[in-house]
Short mmCIF file of N, CA, C and O in Angstrom, two decimals:
data_model
loop_
_atom_site.label_atom_id
_atom_site.label_comp_id
_atom_site.label_asym_id
_atom_site.label_seq_id
_atom_site.Cartn_x
_atom_site.Cartn_y
_atom_site.Cartn_z
N UNK K 169 104.50 83.12 112.00
CA UNK K 169 103.09 83.07 111.64
C UNK K 169 102.34 84.16 112.40
O UNK K 169 102.59 84.40 113.57
N UNK K 170 101.42 84.81 111.71
CA UNK K 170 100.65 85.87 112.35
C UNK K 170 99.55 85.26 113.23
O UNK K 170 99.05 84.19 112.95
N UNK K 171 99.20 85.99 114.28
CA UNK K 171 98.14 85.50 115.14
C UNK K 171 96.78 85.83 114.51
O UNK K 171 96.68 86.60 113.56
N UNK K 172 95.74 85.24 115.06
CA UNK K 172 94.39 85.38 114.52
C UNK K 172 93.96 86.85 114.47
O UNK K 172 93.40 87.31 113.47
N UNK K 173 94.23 87.60 115.53
CA UNK K 173 93.82 89.00 115.58
C UNK K 173 94.51 89.81 114.49
O UNK K 173 93.89 90.61 113.81
N UNK K 174 95.82 89.58 114.30
CA UNK K 174 96.56 90.29 113.26
C UNK K 174 96.00 89.97 111.89
O UNK K 174 95.80 90.87 111.06
N UNK K 175 95.72 88.71 111.64
CA UNK K 175 95.14 88.30 110.35
C UNK K 175 93.82 89.02 110.10
O UNK K 175 93.59 89.57 109.03
N UNK K 176 92.95 89.02 111.10
CA UNK K 176 91.64 89.65 110.94
C UNK K 176 91.76 91.16 110.75
O UNK K 176 91.08 91.74 109.91
N UNK K 177 92.65 91.79 111.52
CA UNK K 177 92.86 93.23 111.39
C UNK K 177 93.35 93.58 109.99
O UNK K 177 92.88 94.54 109.38
N UNK K 178 94.31 92.82 109.48
CA UNK K 178 94.86 93.11 108.16
C UNK K 178 93.84 92.84 107.06
O UNK K 178 93.75 93.60 106.11
N UNK K 179 93.09 91.77 107.19
CA UNK K 179 92.03 91.50 106.20
C UNK K 179 91.01 92.63 106.21
O UNK K 179 90.55 93.08 105.15
N UNK K 180 90.65 93.10 107.39
CA UNK K 180 89.68 94.17 107.53
C UNK K 180 90.18 95.47 106.89
O UNK K 180 89.39 96.25 106.37
N UNK K 181 91.49 95.70 106.90
CA UNK K 181 92.08 96.90 106.30
C UNK K 181 92.18 96.82 104.78
O UNK K 181 92.36 97.83 104.11
N UNK K 182 92.10 95.61 104.23
CA UNK K 182 92.25 95.43 102.79
C UNK K 182 91.05 95.99 102.04
O UNK K 182 89.89 95.76 102.42
N UNK K 183 91.32 96.74 100.98
CA UNK K 183 90.24 97.31 100.17
C UNK K 183 89.32 96.24 99.61
O UNK K 183 88.12 96.45 99.47
N UNK K 184 89.88 95.08 99.29
CA UNK K 184 89.07 94.00 98.71
C UNK K 184 88.03 93.48 99.69
O UNK K 184 86.95 93.05 99.28
N UNK K 185 88.33 93.53 100.97
CA UNK K 185 87.43 92.94 101.96
C UNK K 185 86.72 93.98 102.83
O UNK K 185 86.13 93.63 103.85
N UNK K 186 86.75 95.25 102.42
CA UNK K 186 86.02 96.30 103.15
C UNK K 186 84.54 95.93 103.21
O UNK K 186 83.97 95.47 102.23
N UNK K 187 83.94 96.12 104.37
CA UNK K 187 82.52 95.85 104.51
C UNK K 187 82.18 94.41 104.85
O UNK K 187 81.01 94.09 105.06
N UNK K 188 83.16 93.56 104.89
CA UNK K 188 82.91 92.18 105.28
C UNK K 188 82.76 92.13 106.80
O UNK K 188 83.39 92.89 107.52
N UNK K 189 81.93 91.22 107.27
CA UNK K 189 81.74 91.09 108.71
C UNK K 189 82.93 90.38 109.33
O UNK K 189 83.73 89.73 108.63
N UNK K 190 83.05 90.48 110.64
CA UNK K 190 84.12 89.77 111.35
C UNK K 190 84.00 88.27 111.12
O UNK K 190 85.00 87.57 110.99
N UNK K 191 82.78 87.80 111.06
CA UNK K 191 82.56 86.37 110.81
C UNK K 191 83.05 85.97 109.41
O UNK K 191 83.68 84.93 109.23
N UNK K 192 82.75 86.83 108.40
CA UNK K 192 83.23 86.58 107.04
C UNK K 192 84.76 86.50 107.03
O UNK K 192 85.34 85.59 106.44
N UNK K 193 85.38 87.48 107.68
CA UNK K 193 86.84 87.54 107.70
C UNK K 193 87.45 86.34 108.42
O UNK K 193 88.45 85.78 107.98
N UNK K 194 86.82 85.94 109.52
CA UNK K 194 87.31 84.78 110.26
C UNK K 194 87.22 83.51 109.42
O UNK K 194 88.13 82.68 109.43
N UNK K 195 86.15 83.39 108.66
CA UNK K 195 85.98 82.23 107.78
C UNK K 195 87.06 82.23 106.71
O UNK K 195 87.69 81.21 106.43
N UNK K 196 87.32 83.40 106.14
CA UNK K 196 88.33 83.50 105.09
C UNK K 196 89.73 83.26 105.63
O UNK K 196 90.57 82.65 104.95
N UNK K 197 90.00 83.74 106.82
CA UNK K 197 91.35 83.60 107.40
C UNK K 197 91.75 82.14 107.56
O UNK K 197 92.94 81.82 107.57
N UNK K 198 90.77 81.26 107.66
CA UNK K 198 91.07 79.83 107.82
C UNK K 198 91.82 79.25 106.63
O UNK K 198 92.56 78.28 106.78
N UNK K 199 91.63 79.82 105.42
CA UNK K 199 92.30 79.25 104.25
C UNK K 199 93.51 80.08 103.82
O UNK K 199 94.10 79.83 102.78
N UNK K 200 93.90 81.06 104.63
CA UNK K 200 95.06 81.91 104.31
C UNK K 200 96.33 81.33 104.92
O UNK K 200 96.29 80.66 105.95
N UNK K 201 97.45 81.62 104.28
CA UNK K 201 98.75 81.14 104.71
C UNK K 201 99.73 82.30 104.81
O UNK K 201 99.75 83.16 103.92
N UNK K 202 100.53 82.34 105.85
CA UNK K 202 101.62 83.32 105.94
C UNK K 202 102.74 82.84 105.03
O UNK K 202 103.13 81.67 105.08
N UNK K 203 103.25 83.76 104.21
CA UNK K 203 104.34 83.42 103.29
C UNK K 203 105.46 84.44 103.46
O UNK K 203 105.21 85.64 103.50
N UNK K 204 106.70 83.95 103.56
CA UNK K 204 107.88 84.80 103.68
C UNK K 204 108.55 84.91 102.31
O UNK K 204 108.73 83.90 101.62
N UNK K 205 108.92 86.14 101.92
CA UNK K 205 109.60 86.38 100.65
C UNK K 205 110.87 87.18 100.95
O UNK K 205 110.78 88.30 101.47
N UNK K 206 112.05 86.64 100.64
CA UNK K 206 113.28 87.39 100.90
C UNK K 206 113.40 88.61 99.98
O UNK K 206 112.80 88.64 98.90
N UNK K 207 114.17 89.58 100.41
CA UNK K 207 114.43 90.78 99.61
C UNK K 207 114.91 90.36 98.22
O UNK K 207 115.75 89.48 98.08
N UNK K 208 114.33 91.00 97.20
CA UNK K 208 114.73 90.73 95.82
C UNK K 208 113.92 89.66 95.12
O UNK K 208 113.99 89.52 93.90
N UNK K 209 113.13 88.89 95.85
CA UNK K 209 112.34 87.82 95.22
C UNK K 209 111.21 88.41 94.37
O UNK K 209 110.52 89.33 94.77
N UNK K 210 111.05 87.84 93.18
CA UNK K 210 109.91 88.19 92.33
C UNK K 210 108.74 87.36 92.85
O UNK K 210 108.72 86.14 92.74
N UNK K 211 107.78 88.05 93.46
CA UNK K 211 106.64 87.36 94.07
C UNK K 211 105.64 86.94 92.99
O UNK K 211 105.15 85.82 93.00
N UNK K 212 105.36 87.85 92.07
CA UNK K 212 104.54 87.53 90.90
C UNK K 212 105.19 88.18 89.69
O UNK K 212 105.80 89.24 89.79
N UNK K 213 105.05 87.51 88.53
CA UNK K 213 105.69 88.01 87.32
C UNK K 213 104.65 88.35 86.26
O UNK K 213 103.77 87.54 85.95
N UNK K 214 104.80 89.55 85.72
CA UNK K 214 103.90 90.04 84.67
C UNK K 214 103.80 89.02 83.54
O UNK K 214 104.79 88.47 83.08
N UNK K 215 102.55 88.76 83.12
CA UNK K 215 102.31 87.85 82.02
C UNK K 215 102.20 86.39 82.40
O UNK K 215 101.67 85.58 81.64
N UNK K 216 102.68 86.03 83.57
CA UNK K 216 102.60 84.64 84.03
C UNK K 216 101.24 84.38 84.68
O UNK K 216 100.61 85.30 85.20
N UNK K 217 100.79 83.13 84.67
CA UNK K 217 99.50 82.83 85.31
C UNK K 217 99.52 83.16 86.80
O UNK K 217 100.54 82.99 87.46
N UNK K 218 98.40 83.63 87.30
CA UNK K 218 98.28 83.94 88.71
C UNK K 218 97.64 82.79 89.45
O UNK K 218 96.77 82.12 88.92
N UNK K 219 98.09 82.58 90.68
CA UNK K 219 97.50 81.50 91.47
C UNK K 219 97.00 82.00 92.82
O UNK K 219 96.67 81.19 93.67
N UNK K 220 96.95 83.31 93.01
CA UNK K 220 96.44 83.75 94.29
C UNK K 220 96.59 85.22 94.58
O UNK K 220 97.04 86.00 93.76
N UNK K 221 96.19 85.53 95.78
CA UNK K 221 96.11 86.88 96.31
C UNK K 221 97.10 87.02 97.46
O UNK K 221 97.29 86.09 98.23
N UNK K 222 97.72 88.20 97.57
CA UNK K 222 98.69 88.45 98.63
C UNK K 222 98.36 89.76 99.33
O UNK K 222 98.22 90.79 98.67
N UNK K 223 98.29 89.72 100.64
CA UNK K 223 98.08 90.89 101.47
C UNK K 223 99.36 91.10 102.27
O UNK K 223 99.80 90.19 102.99
N UNK K 224 99.99 92.26 102.12
CA UNK K 224 101.27 92.50 102.78
C UNK K 224 101.06 92.75 104.28
O UNK K 224 100.33 93.65 104.67
N UNK K 225 101.73 91.92 105.09
CA UNK K 225 101.71 92.06 106.54
C UNK K 225 102.88 92.92 107.00
O UNK K 225 102.72 93.81 107.84
N UNK K 226 104.08 92.65 106.47
CA UNK K 226 105.30 93.37 106.83
C UNK K 226 106.17 93.51 105.59
O UNK K 226 106.20 92.61 104.75
N UNK K 227 106.89 94.64 105.52
CA UNK K 227 107.85 94.85 104.44
C UNK K 227 107.29 95.73 103.33
O UNK K 227 106.21 96.30 103.45
N UNK K 228 108.07 95.82 102.25
CA UNK K 228 107.64 96.64 101.11
C UNK K 228 107.96 95.92 99.81
O UNK K 228 108.84 95.06 99.76
N UNK K 229 107.21 96.28 98.77
CA UNK K 229 107.36 95.66 97.46
C UNK K 229 107.24 96.73 96.38
O UNK K 229 106.65 97.79 96.59
N UNK K 230 107.81 96.42 95.22
CA UNK K 230 107.78 97.32 94.07
C UNK K 230 106.94 96.66 92.98
O UNK K 230 107.12 95.49 92.66
N UNK K 231 106.02 97.43 92.40
CA UNK K 231 105.18 96.97 91.30
C UNK K 231 105.73 97.55 90.00
O UNK K 231 105.95 98.76 89.92
N UNK K 232 105.96 96.70 89.00
CA UNK K 232 106.45 97.17 87.71
C UNK K 232 105.59 96.63 86.57
O UNK K 232 105.01 95.54 86.68
N UNK K 233 105.50 97.42 85.51
CA UNK K 233 104.86 97.00 84.27
C UNK K 233 105.83 97.29 83.15
O UNK K 233 106.34 98.40 83.05
N UNK K 234 106.09 96.29 82.33
CA UNK K 234 107.05 96.43 81.23
C UNK K 234 108.38 96.98 81.74
O UNK K 234 109.01 97.82 81.10
N UNK K 235 108.78 96.54 82.93
CA UNK K 235 110.06 96.94 83.51
C UNK K 235 110.08 98.32 84.16
O UNK K 235 111.08 98.72 84.73
N UNK K 236 108.98 99.04 84.12
CA UNK K 236 108.91 100.39 84.68
C UNK K 236 108.15 100.38 86.00
O UNK K 236 107.07 99.80 86.09
N UNK K 237 108.73 101.02 87.03
CA UNK K 237 108.07 101.06 88.33
C UNK K 237 106.76 101.83 88.24
O UNK K 237 106.71 102.93 87.72
N UNK K 238 105.72 101.20 88.77
CA UNK K 238 104.39 101.81 88.77
C UNK K 238 104.07 102.37 90.15
O UNK K 238 103.52 103.45 90.28
N UNK K 239 104.42 101.61 91.19
CA UNK K 239 104.15 102.04 92.56
C UNK K 239 104.86 101.15 93.56
O UNK K 239 105.40 100.12 93.21
N UNK K 240 104.84 101.60 94.81
CA UNK K 240 105.37 100.81 95.92
C UNK K 240 104.21 100.35 96.79
O UNK K 240 103.19 101.02 96.87
N UNK K 241 104.38 99.21 97.42
CA UNK K 241 103.36 98.65 98.30
C UNK K 241 103.96 98.43 99.68
O UNK K 241 105.15 98.15 99.81
N UNK K 242 103.11 98.53 100.71
CA UNK K 242 103.54 98.29 102.07
C UNK K 242 102.46 97.57 102.86
O UNK K 242 101.45 97.13 102.29
N UNK K 243 102.63 97.46 104.17
CA UNK K 243 101.64 96.75 105.00
C UNK K 243 100.22 97.26 104.77
O UNK K 243 99.97 98.46 104.72
N UNK K 244 99.31 96.31 104.57
CA UNK K 244 97.91 96.63 104.30
C UNK K 244 97.58 96.66 102.83
O UNK K 244 96.41 96.54 102.45
N UNK K 245 98.59 96.82 101.97
CA UNK K 245 98.36 96.79 100.52
C UNK K 245 98.27 95.34 100.06
O UNK K 245 98.78 94.42 100.72
N UNK K 246 97.66 95.14 98.91
CA UNK K 246 97.50 93.78 98.40
C UNK K 246 97.66 93.76 96.88
O UNK K 246 97.61 94.79 96.23
N UNK K 247 97.83 92.56 96.37
CA UNK K 247 97.90 92.35 94.93
C UNK K 247 97.43 90.94 94.62
O UNK K 247 97.44 90.07 95.48
N UNK K 248 96.95 90.75 93.40
CA UNK K 248 96.48 89.44 92.98
C UNK K 248 94.98 89.24 93.14
O UNK K 248 94.50 88.12 93.08
N UNK K 249 94.25 90.33 93.29
CA UNK K 249 92.80 90.24 93.49
C UNK K 249 92.12 89.45 92.37
O UNK K 249 91.34 88.53 92.62
N UNK K 250 92.43 89.82 91.14
CA UNK K 250 91.76 89.18 90.00
C UNK K 250 92.26 87.76 89.81
O UNK K 250 91.47 86.85 89.54
N UNK K 251 93.55 87.54 89.99
CA UNK K 251 94.11 86.20 89.85
C UNK K 251 93.49 85.22 90.84
O UNK K 251 93.39 84.03 90.55
N UNK K 252 93.09 85.73 91.98
CA UNK K 252 92.44 84.88 92.97
C UNK K 252 91.17 84.27 92.40
O UNK K 252 90.84 83.12 92.67
N UNK K 253 90.48 85.03 91.57
CA UNK K 253 89.22 84.59 91.00
C UNK K 253 89.42 83.78 89.71
O UNK K 253 88.85 82.71 89.55
N UNK K 254 90.24 84.32 88.78
CA UNK K 254 90.29 83.68 87.46
C UNK K 254 91.61 82.99 87.10
O UNK K 254 91.68 82.30 86.10
N UNK K 255 92.66 83.19 87.89
CA UNK K 255 93.94 82.54 87.60
C UNK K 255 94.59 83.02 86.32
O UNK K 255 95.53 82.40 85.83
N UNK K 256 94.12 84.13 85.76
CA UNK K 256 94.65 84.66 84.51
C UNK K 256 96.03 85.25 84.67
O UNK K 256 96.59 85.30 85.76
N UNK K 257 96.61 85.73 83.55
CA UNK K 257 97.96 86.28 83.60
C UNK K 257 98.05 87.54 84.45
O UNK K 257 97.11 88.35 84.50
N UNK K 258 99.19 87.70 85.10
CA UNK K 258 99.44 88.87 85.95
C UNK K 258 99.60 90.11 85.08
O UNK K 258 100.26 90.07 84.06
N UNK K 259 99.01 91.21 85.53
CA UNK K 259 99.09 92.47 84.79
C UNK K 259 100.36 93.24 85.13
O UNK K 259 100.69 94.23 84.47
N UNK K 260 101.07 92.82 86.16
CA UNK K 260 102.30 93.49 86.59
C UNK K 260 103.17 92.50 87.36
O UNK K 260 102.71 91.44 87.75
N UNK K 261 104.42 92.89 87.56
CA UNK K 261 105.32 92.12 88.41
C UNK K 261 105.39 92.78 89.78
O UNK K 261 105.26 94.00 89.88
N UNK K 262 105.61 91.98 90.80
CA UNK K 262 105.79 92.50 92.16
C UNK K 262 107.06 91.86 92.72
O UNK K 262 107.20 90.64 92.72
N UNK K 263 107.98 92.73 93.17
CA UNK K 263 109.28 92.29 93.70
C UNK K 263 109.41 92.78 95.13
O UNK K 263 109.11 93.94 95.43
N UNK K 264 109.88 91.92 96.02
CA UNK K 264 110.10 92.29 97.42
C UNK K 264 111.27 93.27 97.49
O UNK K 264 112.38 92.94 97.10
N UNK K 265 111.01 94.50 97.97
CA UNK K 265 112.08 95.49 98.15
C UNK K 265 112.82 95.27 99.47
O UNK K 265 113.97 95.68 99.62
N UNK K 266 112.13 94.69 100.43
CA UNK K 266 112.69 94.31 101.72
C UNK K 266 112.20 92.90 101.99
O UNK K 266 111.46 92.34 101.19
N UNK K 267 112.61 92.33 103.12
CA UNK K 267 112.00 91.06 103.52
C UNK K 267 110.50 91.32 103.57
O UNK K 267 110.05 92.32 104.14
N UNK K 268 109.73 90.45 102.97
CA UNK K 268 108.29 90.66 102.81
C UNK K 268 107.54 89.48 103.41
O UNK K 268 107.91 88.33 103.17
N UNK K 269 106.52 89.78 104.19
CA UNK K 269 105.66 88.72 104.74
C UNK K 269 104.25 89.02 104.28
O UNK K 269 103.75 90.14 104.45
N UNK K 270 103.62 88.03 103.65
CA UNK K 270 102.26 88.21 103.14
C UNK K 270 101.31 87.17 103.73
O UNK K 270 101.72 86.08 104.11
N UNK K 271 100.06 87.56 103.79
CA UNK K 271 98.97 86.64 104.07
C UNK K 271 98.41 86.31 102.70
O UNK K 271 97.95 87.20 101.99
N UNK K 272 98.52 85.05 102.31
CA UNK K 272 98.21 84.68 100.93
C UNK K 272 97.10 83.65 100.84
O UNK K 272 96.99 82.77 101.69
N UNK K 273 96.31 83.81 99.79
CA UNK K 273 95.23 82.87 99.47
C UNK K 273 95.56 82.23 98.13
O UNK K 273 95.69 82.93 97.13
N UNK K 274 95.69 80.93 98.10
CA UNK K 274 95.87 80.21 96.85
C UNK K 274 94.50 79.94 96.25
O UNK K 274 93.53 79.67 96.98
N UNK K 275 94.41 80.02 94.94
CA UNK K 275 93.15 79.82 94.24
C UNK K 275 92.49 78.50 94.63
O UNK K 275 91.29 78.44 94.88
N UNK K 276 93.29 77.42 94.70
CA UNK K 276 92.73 76.10 94.99
C UNK K 276 92.20 75.97 96.41
O UNK K 276 91.42 75.08 96.69
N UNK K 277 92.61 76.87 97.31
CA UNK K 277 92.06 76.86 98.66
C UNK K 277 90.87 77.82 98.77
O UNK K 277 89.94 77.59 99.52
N UNK K 278 90.95 78.91 98.01
CA UNK K 278 89.93 79.94 98.10
C UNK K 278 88.64 79.56 97.37
O UNK K 278 87.55 79.83 97.84
N UNK K 279 88.78 78.90 96.22
CA UNK K 279 87.60 78.52 95.42
C UNK K 279 86.60 77.67 96.22
O UNK K 279 85.41 77.98 96.24
N UNK K 280 87.03 76.61 96.91
CA UNK K 280 86.05 75.83 97.69
C UNK K 280 85.38 76.67 98.79
O UNK K 280 84.21 76.46 99.12
N UNK K 281 86.13 77.63 99.33
CA UNK K 281 85.58 78.50 100.38
C UNK K 281 84.40 79.31 99.85
O UNK K 281 83.34 79.36 100.48
N UNK K 282 84.56 79.94 98.68
CA UNK K 282 83.46 80.77 98.16
C UNK K 282 82.31 79.92 97.61
O UNK K 282 81.17 80.36 97.60
N UNK K 283 82.61 78.70 97.20
CA UNK K 283 81.52 77.80 96.77
C UNK K 283 80.69 77.38 97.98
O UNK K 283 79.47 77.35 97.93
N UNK K 284 81.37 77.12 99.09
CA UNK K 284 80.69 76.72 100.32
C UNK K 284 79.97 77.88 101.01
O UNK K 284 79.00 77.69 101.72
N UNK K 285 80.46 79.11 100.76
CA UNK K 285 79.90 80.31 101.39
C UNK K 285 79.54 81.33 100.30
O UNK K 285 80.29 82.29 100.09
N UNK K 286 78.43 81.14 99.60
CA UNK K 286 78.10 82.00 98.46
C UNK K 286 77.94 83.48 98.83
O UNK K 286 78.15 84.35 97.99
N UNK K 287 77.65 83.79 100.09
CA UNK K 287 77.54 85.21 100.48
C UNK K 287 78.90 85.90 100.35
O UNK K 287 78.97 87.08 100.02
N UNK K 288 79.98 85.16 100.58
CA UNK K 288 81.32 85.71 100.39
C UNK K 288 81.58 85.99 98.92
O UNK K 288 82.15 87.03 98.56
N UNK K 289 81.17 85.05 98.07
CA UNK K 289 81.36 85.23 96.62
C UNK K 289 80.61 86.47 96.14
O UNK K 289 81.15 87.26 95.35
N UNK K 290 79.39 86.65 96.62
CA UNK K 290 78.60 87.80 96.18
C UNK K 290 79.24 89.11 96.65
O UNK K 290 79.35 90.07 95.89
N UNK K 291 79.70 89.14 97.89
CA UNK K 291 80.36 90.35 98.40
C UNK K 291 81.62 90.66 97.60
O UNK K 291 81.92 91.81 97.31
N UNK K 292 82.37 89.61 97.24
CA UNK K 292 83.57 89.82 96.43
C UNK K 292 83.23 90.36 95.04
O UNK K 292 83.91 91.25 94.54
N UNK K 293 82.18 89.83 94.44
CA UNK K 293 81.75 90.34 93.13
C UNK K 293 81.41 91.82 93.21
O UNK K 293 81.83 92.61 92.36
N UNK K 294 80.66 92.20 94.22
CA UNK K 294 80.30 93.61 94.38
C UNK K 294 81.53 94.48 94.57
O UNK K 294 81.65 95.56 94.00
N UNK K 295 82.47 94.01 95.39
CA UNK K 295 83.67 94.79 95.66
C UNK K 295 84.54 94.90 94.42
O UNK K 295 85.06 95.98 94.11
N UNK K 296 84.71 93.80 93.68
CA UNK K 296 85.50 93.85 92.46
C UNK K 296 84.88 94.79 91.43
O UNK K 296 85.59 95.52 90.73
N UNK K 297 83.56 94.79 91.34
CA UNK K 297 82.88 95.72 90.43
C UNK K 297 83.15 97.17 90.84
O UNK K 297 83.45 98.02 89.99
N UNK K 298 83.07 97.46 92.12
CA UNK K 298 83.33 98.81 92.62
C UNK K 298 84.77 99.23 92.32
O UNK K 298 85.02 100.36 91.89
N UNK K 299 85.72 98.32 92.54
CA UNK K 299 87.12 98.63 92.26
C UNK K 299 87.36 98.84 90.76
O UNK K 299 88.13 99.72 90.37
N UNK K 300 86.70 98.05 89.93
CA UNK K 300 86.81 98.21 88.49
C UNK K 300 86.26 99.57 88.05
O UNK K 300 86.89 100.28 87.26
N UNK K 301 85.12 99.94 88.58
CA UNK K 301 84.54 101.25 88.24
C UNK K 301 85.48 102.39 88.67
O UNK K 301 85.65 103.37 87.95
N UNK K 302 86.08 102.24 89.83
CA UNK K 302 87.03 103.23 90.33
C UNK K 302 88.23 103.33 89.38
O UNK K 302 88.69 104.44 89.06
N UNK K 303 88.74 102.20 88.94
CA UNK K 303 89.88 102.17 88.03
C UNK K 303 89.54 102.82 86.69
O UNK K 303 90.35 103.53 86.12
N UNK K 304 88.33 102.58 86.20
CA UNK K 304 87.91 103.16 84.93
C UNK K 304 87.88 104.68 84.97
O UNK K 304 88.06 105.33 83.94
N UNK K 305 87.69 105.26 86.14
CA UNK K 305 87.63 106.71 86.28
C UNK K 305 89.01 107.36 86.34
O UNK K 305 89.13 108.56 86.15
N UNK K 306 90.05 106.57 86.60
CA UNK K 306 91.41 107.12 86.70
C UNK K 306 91.94 107.50 85.33
O UNK K 306 91.69 106.81 84.36
N UNK K 307 92.72 108.59 85.28
CA UNK K 307 93.35 108.93 84.01
C UNK K 307 94.41 107.89 83.66
O UNK K 307 95.00 107.27 84.55
N UNK K 308 94.68 107.69 82.38
CA UNK K 308 95.71 106.71 81.99
C UNK K 308 97.08 107.12 82.48
O UNK K 308 97.36 108.30 82.64
N UNK K 309 97.94 106.12 82.67
CA UNK K 309 99.30 106.39 83.16
C UNK K 309 100.14 106.96 82.03
O UNK K 309 100.11 106.58 80.93
#
């Protein structure tokens, strides 16, 4: 299990939580869980419903769409941002390339947190909008 400082540092490095205060991050860290994924495990599968967000603490992962590698992920990278909010189908698969340790938020734990702390929900909305605008500017793959 990661210590409190490590959790806060990694959350602070995540693009999704940039600009959040230390207090915001500490509040969020309370509902996060360390999860171990052995090498080769499919952490999330394209097209399947999403139930949460994963922030990589240690290890590396491969992202694929329609069986084709899109990118690699490492410590500080994350996936499942949208699934954390809406639980919709995954847009890609993520497979552990090495032993992988993530700090994960399950939707059923995260939802009560943002309902209880609406300032967190608003900051997340703003950040997701910014990330969406950034994605819209990228050329197609």
